[in-house]
Amino acid sequence: MADTAAASGKAPLLKVEDLRKHFPIRQGFFGRVVAQVRAVDGVTFDVYPGETMAVVGESGCGKTTAGRCLVRAFEPTGGSIVYRNRNGQEVALDSLDNKELKPVRRELRMIFQDPFSSLNPRMTVMDIIGDPLKVHRIASGSELEDRVADMLLRVGLRPEYMRRYPHAFSGGQRQRIGIAKALILSPQLVVADEAVSALDVSVQAQILNLLQDLQAEFNLTYVFIAHDLSVVEYIANRVSVMYVGKLVEKAATDELYHNPKHPYTEALLSAVPRPDPRERSQRIVLEGDVPDPAHPPSGCYFHPRCRYAQDVCATETPELRPIGEGHEVACHLAEDLDLRGITDLVPRD
Ligand code: SF4
């Protein structure tokens, strides 16, 4: 997918700079703070109108926390989030109080991972999808019903289902309901947090197609959070790779998949399922788990798991820096490594 949005010269819809979200660890009778979990620790990126910007990484890397900070479901510890609203005004999301946030929340919506737990089982589909219209006093009565019926059609569900409860639907249908709820207020920006990872592969493809169709129809911008790079390859214009609360690589999707510059990205790409058995055998297995963000390793956080690590990697923290057109990486050895992309995971010699 081409990097059309960023290359179009449009101003960003969202500018995230040095975003931080730390959670204190308290101990003892007085709840003294003994450490900080640095779930998001200095993340910077822009999101352009009409594009899909993916944030990827293993579970526990901080991508969901970052996504929740964007819609202010979590209060950021520091940094700035500047959003350009429908009137073209730049709004500093991180400094708004609840009253000021309310109109912005109409334009910034979230799709959640688990379609089984994110819908209230005691509410009908009409109440679930129509609730944001009531909360924001946009529609009621028959107008609300008409809007819900219209939205159900747009997400591929029949309007006569609106009196049913979530348990009557399959996983894919429930995610369609979750998407309808997110879109009923005609948002500009949607943060989709692992929106297809709880679904079967065949259903995932249907939901991804639906998200792409709706993006074109409503001119939506997506921040797409995922751990599965095969899903991201299909939907994203640009990809940011996250590791222990920091971005380690950013690039247009094609560039990142074919010319990765960070060893962590290379390892993630090697896990993408490929039809050719020779490619499958080239999987790079990362030893160990993602480090504890309360006690990250010294230097490059990836060095205990990196097969290319040198002495400098254990002592000096690499900064995210440009390495090519729209391509940034945080690795001391980025210029020297010849990493394998998605199409060349077979041995080169
Ligand atoms: Fe590996 Fe060193 Fe690069 Fe970190 S800085 S990714 S340890 S080579």
PDB file of C-alpha atoms and ligand atoms in Angstrom, residues 262-263 300 302-303 306 309 313 331-333, ligand 1:
ATOM      1  CA  HIS A 262      15.840  -2.672  13.047  1.00  0.00           C
ATOM      2  CA  PRO A 263      16.585  -6.266  14.152  1.00  0.00           C
ATOM      3  CA  CYS A 300      19.334  -0.498  23.775  1.00  0.00           C
ATOM      4  CA  PHE A 302      16.470  -4.876  22.729  1.00  0.00           C
ATOM      5  CA  HIS A 303      20.117  -5.844  23.311  1.00  0.00           C
ATOM      6  CA  CYS A 306      19.332  -9.061  19.657  1.00  0.00           C
ATOM      7  CA  ALA A 309      24.298  -6.815  19.588  1.00  0.00           C
ATOM      8  CA  CYS A 313      24.409  -1.700  22.588  1.00  0.00           C
ATOM      9  CA  CYS A 331      19.660   1.135  16.227  1.00  0.00           C
ATOM     10  CA  HIS A 332      23.381   1.872  16.517  1.00  0.00           C
ATOM     11  CA  LEU A 333      24.207  -0.503  13.679  1.00  0.00           C
TER      12      LEU A 333
HETATM   13 FE1  SF4 B   1      20.522  -4.763  18.265  1.00  0.00          FE
HETATM   14 FE2  SF4 B   1      22.375  -3.015  19.039  1.00  0.00          FE
HETATM   15 FE3  SF4 B   1      20.648  -2.324  17.157  1.00  0.00          FE
HETATM   16 FE4  SF4 B   1      19.853  -2.591  19.680  1.00  0.00          FE
HETATM   17  S1  SF4 B   1      21.300  -1.079  18.889  1.00  0.00           S
HETATM   18  S2  SF4 B   1      18.815  -3.356  17.881  1.00  0.00           S
HETATM   19  S3  SF4 B   1      21.099  -4.317  20.359  1.00  0.00           S
HETATM   20  S4  SF4 B   1      22.200  -3.958  17.028  1.00  0.00           S
END
